[in-house]
PDB file of C-alpha atoms in Angstrom:
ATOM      1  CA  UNK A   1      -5.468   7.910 -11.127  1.00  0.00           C
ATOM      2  CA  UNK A   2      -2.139   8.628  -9.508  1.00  0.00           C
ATOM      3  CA  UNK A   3      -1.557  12.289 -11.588  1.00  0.00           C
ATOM      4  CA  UNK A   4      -3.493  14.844 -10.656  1.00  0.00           C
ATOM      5  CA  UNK A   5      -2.345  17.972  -8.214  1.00  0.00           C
ATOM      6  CA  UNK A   6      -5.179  18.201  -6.745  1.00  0.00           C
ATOM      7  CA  UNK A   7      -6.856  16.731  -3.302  1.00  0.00           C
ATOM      8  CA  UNK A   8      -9.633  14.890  -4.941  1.00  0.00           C
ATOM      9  CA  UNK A   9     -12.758  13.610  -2.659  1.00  0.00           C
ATOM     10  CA  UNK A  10     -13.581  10.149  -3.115  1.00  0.00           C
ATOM     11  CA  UNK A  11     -16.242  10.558  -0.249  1.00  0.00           C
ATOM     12  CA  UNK A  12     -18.168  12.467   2.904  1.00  0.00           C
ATOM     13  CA  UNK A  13     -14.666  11.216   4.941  1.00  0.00           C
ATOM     14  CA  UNK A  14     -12.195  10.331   2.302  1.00  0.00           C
ATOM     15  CA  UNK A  15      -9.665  12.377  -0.102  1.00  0.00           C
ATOM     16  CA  UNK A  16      -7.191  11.235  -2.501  1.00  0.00           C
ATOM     17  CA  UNK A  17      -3.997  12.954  -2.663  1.00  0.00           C
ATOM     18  CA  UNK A  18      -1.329  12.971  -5.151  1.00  0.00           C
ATOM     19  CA  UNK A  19       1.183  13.279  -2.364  1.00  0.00           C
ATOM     20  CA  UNK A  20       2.532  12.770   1.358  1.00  0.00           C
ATOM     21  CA  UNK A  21       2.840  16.848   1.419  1.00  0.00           C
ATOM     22  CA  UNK A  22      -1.082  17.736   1.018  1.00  0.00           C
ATOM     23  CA  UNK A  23      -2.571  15.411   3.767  1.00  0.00           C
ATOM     24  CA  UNK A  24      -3.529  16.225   6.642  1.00  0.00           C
ATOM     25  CA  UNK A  25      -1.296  17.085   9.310  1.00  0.00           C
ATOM     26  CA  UNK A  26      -3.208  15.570  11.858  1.00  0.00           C
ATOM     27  CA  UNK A  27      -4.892  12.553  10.310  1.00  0.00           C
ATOM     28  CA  UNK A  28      -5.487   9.131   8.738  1.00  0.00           C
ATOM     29  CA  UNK A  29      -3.273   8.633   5.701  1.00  0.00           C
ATOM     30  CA  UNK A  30      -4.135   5.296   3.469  1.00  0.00           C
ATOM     31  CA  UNK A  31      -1.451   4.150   0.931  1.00  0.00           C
ATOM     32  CA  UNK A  32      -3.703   2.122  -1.567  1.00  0.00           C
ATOM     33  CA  UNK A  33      -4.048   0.342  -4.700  1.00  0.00           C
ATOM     34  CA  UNK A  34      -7.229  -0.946  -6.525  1.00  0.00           C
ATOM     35  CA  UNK A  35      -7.465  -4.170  -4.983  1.00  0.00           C
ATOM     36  CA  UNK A  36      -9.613  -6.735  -2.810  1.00  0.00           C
ATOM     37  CA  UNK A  37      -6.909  -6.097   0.301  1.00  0.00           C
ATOM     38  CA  UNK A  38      -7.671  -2.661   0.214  1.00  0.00           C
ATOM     39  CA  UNK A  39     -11.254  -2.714  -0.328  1.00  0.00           C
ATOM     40  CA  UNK A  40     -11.270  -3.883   3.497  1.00  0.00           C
ATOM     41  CA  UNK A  41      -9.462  -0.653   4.635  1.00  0.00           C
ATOM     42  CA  UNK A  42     -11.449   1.359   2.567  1.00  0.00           C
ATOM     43  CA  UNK A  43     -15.225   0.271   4.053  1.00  0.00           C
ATOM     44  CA  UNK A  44     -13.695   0.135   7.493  1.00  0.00           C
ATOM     45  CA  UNK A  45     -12.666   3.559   7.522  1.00  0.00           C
ATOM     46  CA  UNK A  46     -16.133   4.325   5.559  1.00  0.00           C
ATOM     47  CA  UNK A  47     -17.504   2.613   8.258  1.00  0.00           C
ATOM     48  CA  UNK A  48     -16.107   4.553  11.077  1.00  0.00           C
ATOM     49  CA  UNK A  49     -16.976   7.504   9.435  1.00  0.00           C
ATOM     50  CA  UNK A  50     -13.363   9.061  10.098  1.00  0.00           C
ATOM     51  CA  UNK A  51     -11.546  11.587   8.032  1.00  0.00           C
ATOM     52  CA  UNK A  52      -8.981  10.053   6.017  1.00  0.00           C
ATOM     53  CA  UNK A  53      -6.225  10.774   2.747  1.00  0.00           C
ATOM     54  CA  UNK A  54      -5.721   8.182   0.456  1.00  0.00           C
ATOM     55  CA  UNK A  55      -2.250   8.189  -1.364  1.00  0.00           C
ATOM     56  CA  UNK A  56      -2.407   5.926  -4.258  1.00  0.00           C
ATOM     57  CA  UNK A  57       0.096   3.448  -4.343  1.00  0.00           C
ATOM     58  CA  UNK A  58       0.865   2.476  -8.334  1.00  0.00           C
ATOM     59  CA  UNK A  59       1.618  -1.256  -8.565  1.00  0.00           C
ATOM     60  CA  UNK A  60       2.831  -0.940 -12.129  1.00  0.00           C
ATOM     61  CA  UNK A  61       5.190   1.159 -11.450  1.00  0.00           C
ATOM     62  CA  UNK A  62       6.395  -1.320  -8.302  1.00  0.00           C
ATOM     63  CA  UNK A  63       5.844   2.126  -6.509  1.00  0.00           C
ATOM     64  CA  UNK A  64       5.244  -0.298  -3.407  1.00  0.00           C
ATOM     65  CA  UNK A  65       8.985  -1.506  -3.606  1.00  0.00           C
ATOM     66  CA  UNK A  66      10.248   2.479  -3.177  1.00  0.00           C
ATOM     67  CA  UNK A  67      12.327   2.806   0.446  1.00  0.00           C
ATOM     68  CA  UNK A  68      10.354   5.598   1.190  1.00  0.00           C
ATOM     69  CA  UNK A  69       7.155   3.257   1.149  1.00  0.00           C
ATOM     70  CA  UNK A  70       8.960   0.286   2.292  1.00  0.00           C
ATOM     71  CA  UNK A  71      10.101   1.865   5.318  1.00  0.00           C
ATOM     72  CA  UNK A  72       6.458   2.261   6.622  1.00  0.00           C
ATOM     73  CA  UNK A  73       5.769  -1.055   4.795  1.00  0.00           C
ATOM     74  CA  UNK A  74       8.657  -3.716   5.022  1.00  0.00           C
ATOM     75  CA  UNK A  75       6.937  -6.214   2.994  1.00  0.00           C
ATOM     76  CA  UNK A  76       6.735  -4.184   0.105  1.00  0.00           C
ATOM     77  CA  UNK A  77       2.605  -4.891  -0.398  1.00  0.00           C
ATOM     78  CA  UNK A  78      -0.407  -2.752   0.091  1.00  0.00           C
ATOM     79  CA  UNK A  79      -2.135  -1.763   1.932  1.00  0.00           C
ATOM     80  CA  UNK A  80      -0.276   0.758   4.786  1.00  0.00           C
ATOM     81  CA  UNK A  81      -2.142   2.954   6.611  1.00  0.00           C
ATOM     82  CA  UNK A  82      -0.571   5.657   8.764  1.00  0.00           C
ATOM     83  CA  UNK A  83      -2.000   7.070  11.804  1.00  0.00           C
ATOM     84  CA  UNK A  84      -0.898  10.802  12.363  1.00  0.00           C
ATOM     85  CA  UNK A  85      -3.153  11.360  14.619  1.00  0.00           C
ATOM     86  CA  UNK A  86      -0.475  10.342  17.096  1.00  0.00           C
ATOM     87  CA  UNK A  87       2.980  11.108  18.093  1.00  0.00           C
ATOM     88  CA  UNK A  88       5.344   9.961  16.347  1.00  0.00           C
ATOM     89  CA  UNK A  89       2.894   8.664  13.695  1.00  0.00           C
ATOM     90  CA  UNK A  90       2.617   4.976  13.659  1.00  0.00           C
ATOM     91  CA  UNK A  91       2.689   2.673  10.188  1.00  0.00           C
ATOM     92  CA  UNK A  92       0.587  -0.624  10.206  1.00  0.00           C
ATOM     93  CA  UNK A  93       0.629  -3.304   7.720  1.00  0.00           C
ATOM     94  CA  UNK A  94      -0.962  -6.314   6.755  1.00  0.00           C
ATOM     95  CA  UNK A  95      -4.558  -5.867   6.123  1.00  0.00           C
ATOM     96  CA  UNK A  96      -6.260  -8.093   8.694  1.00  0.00           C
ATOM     97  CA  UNK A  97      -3.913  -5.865  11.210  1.00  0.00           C
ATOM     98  CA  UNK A  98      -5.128  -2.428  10.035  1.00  0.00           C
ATOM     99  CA  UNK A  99      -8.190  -3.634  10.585  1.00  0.00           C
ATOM    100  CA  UNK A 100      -7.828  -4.829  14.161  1.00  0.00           C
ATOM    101  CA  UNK A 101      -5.698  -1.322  14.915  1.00  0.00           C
ATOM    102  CA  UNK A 102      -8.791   0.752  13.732  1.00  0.00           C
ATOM    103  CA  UNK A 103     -11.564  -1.514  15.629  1.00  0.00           C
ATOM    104  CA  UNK A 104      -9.382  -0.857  18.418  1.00  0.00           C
ATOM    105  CA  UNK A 105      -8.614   2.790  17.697  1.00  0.00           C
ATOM    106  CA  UNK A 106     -12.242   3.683  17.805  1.00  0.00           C
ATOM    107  CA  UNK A 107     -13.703   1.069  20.026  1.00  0.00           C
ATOM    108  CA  UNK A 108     -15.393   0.217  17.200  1.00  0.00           C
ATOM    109  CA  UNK A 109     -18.518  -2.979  17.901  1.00  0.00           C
ATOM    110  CA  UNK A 110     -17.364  -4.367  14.596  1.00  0.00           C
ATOM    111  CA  UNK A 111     -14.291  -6.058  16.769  1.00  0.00           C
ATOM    112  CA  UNK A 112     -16.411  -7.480  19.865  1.00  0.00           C
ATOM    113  CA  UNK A 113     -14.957  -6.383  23.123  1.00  0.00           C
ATOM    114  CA  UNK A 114     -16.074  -9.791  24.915  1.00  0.00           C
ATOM    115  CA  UNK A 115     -12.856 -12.707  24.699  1.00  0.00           C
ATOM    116  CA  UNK A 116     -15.413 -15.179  23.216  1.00  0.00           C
ATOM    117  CA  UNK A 117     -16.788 -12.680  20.623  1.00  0.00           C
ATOM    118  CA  UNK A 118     -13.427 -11.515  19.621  1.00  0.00           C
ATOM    119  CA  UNK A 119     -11.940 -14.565  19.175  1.00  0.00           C
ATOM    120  CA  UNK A 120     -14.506 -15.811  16.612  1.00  0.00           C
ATOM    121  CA  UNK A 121     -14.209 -12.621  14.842  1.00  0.00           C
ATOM    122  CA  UNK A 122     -10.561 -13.018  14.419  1.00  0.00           C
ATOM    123  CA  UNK A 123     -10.198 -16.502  13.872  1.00  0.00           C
ATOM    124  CA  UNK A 124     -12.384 -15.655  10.389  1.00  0.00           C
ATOM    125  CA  UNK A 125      -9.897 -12.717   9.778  1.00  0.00           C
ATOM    126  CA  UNK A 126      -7.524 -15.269   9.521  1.00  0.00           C
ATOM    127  CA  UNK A 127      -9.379 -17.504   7.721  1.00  0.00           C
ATOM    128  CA  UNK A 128      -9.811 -15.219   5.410  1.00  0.00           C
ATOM    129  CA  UNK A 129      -6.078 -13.621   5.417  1.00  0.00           C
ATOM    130  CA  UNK A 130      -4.450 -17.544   5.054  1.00  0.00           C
ATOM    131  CA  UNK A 131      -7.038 -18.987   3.066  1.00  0.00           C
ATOM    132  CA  UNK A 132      -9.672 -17.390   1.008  1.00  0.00           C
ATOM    133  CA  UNK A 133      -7.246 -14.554  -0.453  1.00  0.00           C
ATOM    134  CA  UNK A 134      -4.054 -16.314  -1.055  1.00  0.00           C
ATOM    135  CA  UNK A 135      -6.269 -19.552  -3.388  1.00  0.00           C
ATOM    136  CA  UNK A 136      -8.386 -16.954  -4.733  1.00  0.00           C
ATOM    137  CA  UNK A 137      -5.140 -15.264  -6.067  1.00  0.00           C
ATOM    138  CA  UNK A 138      -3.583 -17.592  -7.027  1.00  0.00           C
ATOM    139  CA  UNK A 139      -6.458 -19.439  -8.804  1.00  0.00           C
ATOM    140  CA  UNK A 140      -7.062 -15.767 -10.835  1.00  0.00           C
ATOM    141  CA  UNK A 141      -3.201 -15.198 -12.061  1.00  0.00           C
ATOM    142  CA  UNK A 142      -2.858 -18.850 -13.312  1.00  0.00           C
ATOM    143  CA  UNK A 143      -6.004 -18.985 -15.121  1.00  0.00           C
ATOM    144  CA  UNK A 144      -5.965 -15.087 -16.429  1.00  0.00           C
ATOM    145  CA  UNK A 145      -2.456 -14.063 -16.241  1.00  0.00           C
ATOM    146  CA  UNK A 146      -0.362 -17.128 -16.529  1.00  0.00           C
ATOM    147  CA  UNK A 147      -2.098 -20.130 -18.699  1.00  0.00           C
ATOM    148  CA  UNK A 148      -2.810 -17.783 -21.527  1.00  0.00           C
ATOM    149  CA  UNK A 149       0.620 -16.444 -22.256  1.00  0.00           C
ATOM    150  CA  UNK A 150       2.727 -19.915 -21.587  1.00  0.00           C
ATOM    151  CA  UNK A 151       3.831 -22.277 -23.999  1.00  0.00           C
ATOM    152  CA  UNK A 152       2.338 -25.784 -23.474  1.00  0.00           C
ATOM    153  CA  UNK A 153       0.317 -24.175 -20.589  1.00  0.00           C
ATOM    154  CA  UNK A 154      -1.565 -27.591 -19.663  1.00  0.00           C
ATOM    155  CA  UNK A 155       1.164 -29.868 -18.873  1.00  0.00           C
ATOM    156  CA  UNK A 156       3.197 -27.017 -17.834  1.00  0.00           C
ATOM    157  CA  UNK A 157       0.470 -25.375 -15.380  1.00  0.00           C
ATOM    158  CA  UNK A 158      -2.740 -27.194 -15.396  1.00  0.00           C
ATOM    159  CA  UNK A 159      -1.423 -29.374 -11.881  1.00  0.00           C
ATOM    160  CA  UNK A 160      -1.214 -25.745 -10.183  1.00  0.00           C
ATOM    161  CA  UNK A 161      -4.563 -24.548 -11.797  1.00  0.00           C
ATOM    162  CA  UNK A 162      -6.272 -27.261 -10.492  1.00  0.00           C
ATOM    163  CA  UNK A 163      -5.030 -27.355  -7.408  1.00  0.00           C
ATOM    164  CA  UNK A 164      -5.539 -23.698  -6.256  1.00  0.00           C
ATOM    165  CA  UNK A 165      -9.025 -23.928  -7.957  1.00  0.00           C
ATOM    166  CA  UNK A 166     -10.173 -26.708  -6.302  1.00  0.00           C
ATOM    167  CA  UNK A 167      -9.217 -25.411  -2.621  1.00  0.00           C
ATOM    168  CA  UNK A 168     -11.146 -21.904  -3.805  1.00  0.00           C
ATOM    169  CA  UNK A 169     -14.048 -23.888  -4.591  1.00  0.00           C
ATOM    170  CA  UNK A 170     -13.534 -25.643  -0.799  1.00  0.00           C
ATOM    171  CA  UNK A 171     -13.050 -22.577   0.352  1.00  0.00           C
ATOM    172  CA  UNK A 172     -16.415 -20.949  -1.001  1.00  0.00           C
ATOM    173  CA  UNK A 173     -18.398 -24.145   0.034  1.00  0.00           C
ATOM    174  CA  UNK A 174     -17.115 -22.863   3.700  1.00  0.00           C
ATOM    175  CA  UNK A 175     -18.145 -19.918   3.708  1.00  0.00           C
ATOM    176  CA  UNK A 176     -20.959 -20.629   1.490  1.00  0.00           C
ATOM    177  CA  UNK A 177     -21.971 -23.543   4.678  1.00  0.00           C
ATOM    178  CA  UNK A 178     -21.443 -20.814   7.621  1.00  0.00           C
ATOM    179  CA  UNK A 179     -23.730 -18.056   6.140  1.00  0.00           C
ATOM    180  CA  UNK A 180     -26.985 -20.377   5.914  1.00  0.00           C
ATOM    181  CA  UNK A 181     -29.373 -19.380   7.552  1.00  0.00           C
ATOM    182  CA  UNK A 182     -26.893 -16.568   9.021  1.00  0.00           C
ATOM    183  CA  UNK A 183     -26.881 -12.989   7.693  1.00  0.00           C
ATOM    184  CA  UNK A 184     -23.098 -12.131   9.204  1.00  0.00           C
ATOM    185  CA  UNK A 185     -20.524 -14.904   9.915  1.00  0.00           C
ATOM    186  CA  UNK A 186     -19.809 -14.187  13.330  1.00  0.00           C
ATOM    187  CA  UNK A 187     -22.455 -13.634  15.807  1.00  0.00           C
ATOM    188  CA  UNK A 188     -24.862 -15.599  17.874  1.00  0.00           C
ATOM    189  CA  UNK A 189     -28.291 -16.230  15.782  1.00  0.00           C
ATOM    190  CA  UNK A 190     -28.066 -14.617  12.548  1.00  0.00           C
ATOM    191  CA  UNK A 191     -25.249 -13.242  13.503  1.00  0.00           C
ATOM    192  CA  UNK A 192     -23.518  -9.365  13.630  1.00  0.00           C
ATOM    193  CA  UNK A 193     -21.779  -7.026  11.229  1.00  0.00           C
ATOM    194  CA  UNK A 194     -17.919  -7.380  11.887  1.00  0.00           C
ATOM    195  CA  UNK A 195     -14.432  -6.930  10.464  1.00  0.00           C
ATOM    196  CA  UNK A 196     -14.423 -10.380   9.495  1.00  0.00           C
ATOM    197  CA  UNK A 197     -17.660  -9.650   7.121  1.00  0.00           C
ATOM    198  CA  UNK A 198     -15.563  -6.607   5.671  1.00  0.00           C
ATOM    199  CA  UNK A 199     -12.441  -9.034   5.183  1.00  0.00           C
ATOM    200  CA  UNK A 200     -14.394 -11.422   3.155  1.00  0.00           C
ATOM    201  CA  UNK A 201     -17.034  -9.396   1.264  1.00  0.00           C
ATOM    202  CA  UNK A 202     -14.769  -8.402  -1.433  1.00  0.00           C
ATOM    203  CA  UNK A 203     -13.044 -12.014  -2.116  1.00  0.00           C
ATOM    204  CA  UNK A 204     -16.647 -13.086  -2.389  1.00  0.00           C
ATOM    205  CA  UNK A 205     -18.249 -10.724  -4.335  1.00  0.00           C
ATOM    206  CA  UNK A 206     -15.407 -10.682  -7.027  1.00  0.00           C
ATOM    207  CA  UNK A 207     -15.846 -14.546  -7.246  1.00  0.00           C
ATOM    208  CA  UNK A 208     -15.797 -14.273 -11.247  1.00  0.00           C
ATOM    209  CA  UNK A 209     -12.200 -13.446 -11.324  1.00  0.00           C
ATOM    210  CA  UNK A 210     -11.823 -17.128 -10.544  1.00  0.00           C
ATOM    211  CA  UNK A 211     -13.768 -18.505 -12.983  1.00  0.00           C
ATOM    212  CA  UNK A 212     -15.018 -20.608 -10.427  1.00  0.00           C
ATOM    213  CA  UNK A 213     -18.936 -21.342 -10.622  1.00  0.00           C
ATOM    214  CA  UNK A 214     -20.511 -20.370  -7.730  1.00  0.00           C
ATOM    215  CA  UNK A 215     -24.337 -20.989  -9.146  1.00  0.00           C
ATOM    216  CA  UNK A 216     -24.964 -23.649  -6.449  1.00  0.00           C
ATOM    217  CA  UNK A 217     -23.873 -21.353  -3.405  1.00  0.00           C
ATOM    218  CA  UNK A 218     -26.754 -19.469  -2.697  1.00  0.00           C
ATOM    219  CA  UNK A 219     -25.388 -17.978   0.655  1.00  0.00           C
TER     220      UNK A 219
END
């Protein structure tokens, strides 16, 4: 994914780039790798319909722990987005806060501009950003990553599985419980499309990587 020398388009606004030297001068730049975190930058900036570069970012490699990245991205995690469309470019980190900086950025309705509105929005952000991701991932590496390839795995793991598994599974039911009879999770009625439906679509669509049955959550 990462080796080609050529600008490839990955949409109407996006590009990937093999490096920092062919984007745009004056533009969006997205350091990325192929996960749920960055799905949410991805269809926010599809959503805004801005031009943007992407710059894949090659976990295997621990290209994310490189001082070049790092300095934009002091945690060492993706994603990072870059915004040189002002001077001197500014770096954001932390997914939930690239998404508040574009809603922001482009006065975008999917960040209500009303306190009340707003404040549900981003209290599900969070929910998502402390919750639903951090079980989720930790349920999928100690059931796919870690039990398989350690020695005496159920007395030496199966207290952690369980534990992270069942909070995913209380954290489903949650959101499972808010969307009935709601098409969006924040909103008044049925609710509107938001960030905080773009934080947690990918967490819940990619349920299976838990192994966690979901069959009786029909929201």
């Amino acid at each position: 994914m990462g080796d080609s020398k050529e600008a490839k388009v990955l949409s109407k606004y996006g590009r990937l780039v093999p490096s920092d030297d062919m984007v745009r001068e004056k533009g969006l730049v997205f350091y990325a790798a192929d996960t749920m975190n960055n799905w949410k930058i991805s269809m926010m900036l599809e959503e805004l319909k801005v031009p943007y570069d992407v710059i894949f970012v090659d976990l295997m490699k621990n290209a994310q722990k490189k001082p070049g990245y790092m300095k934009n991205n002091p945690n060492g995690r993706t994603p990072t987005l870059i915004d040189n469309t002002v001077e001197p470019p500014f770096s954001v980190f932390e997914s939930g806060a690239i998404l508040i900086y574009l809603a922001e950025k482009y006065k975008s309705p999917l960040l209500p501009s009303d306190i009340q509105g707003r404040s549900e929005v981003i209290q599900w952000l969070m929910w998502q950003m402390s919750g639903l991701g951090p079980m989720m991932g930790q349920t999928m590496y100690f059931k796919r990553i870690a039990y398989p390839v350690t020695e005496d795995a159920e007395k030496r793991l199966g207290f952690p599985l369980k534990r992270y598994e069942k909070e995913t599974i209380r954290l489903y039911t949650v959101l499972n419980n808010r969307l009935e009879n709601r098409d969006f999770i924040c909103g008044k009625g049925r609710g509107a499309y938001s960030i905080a439906d773009i934080a947690c679509y990918g967490y819940a669509s990619s349920h299976w990587w838990t192994g966690v049955d979901v069959s009786k959550m029909p929201h």
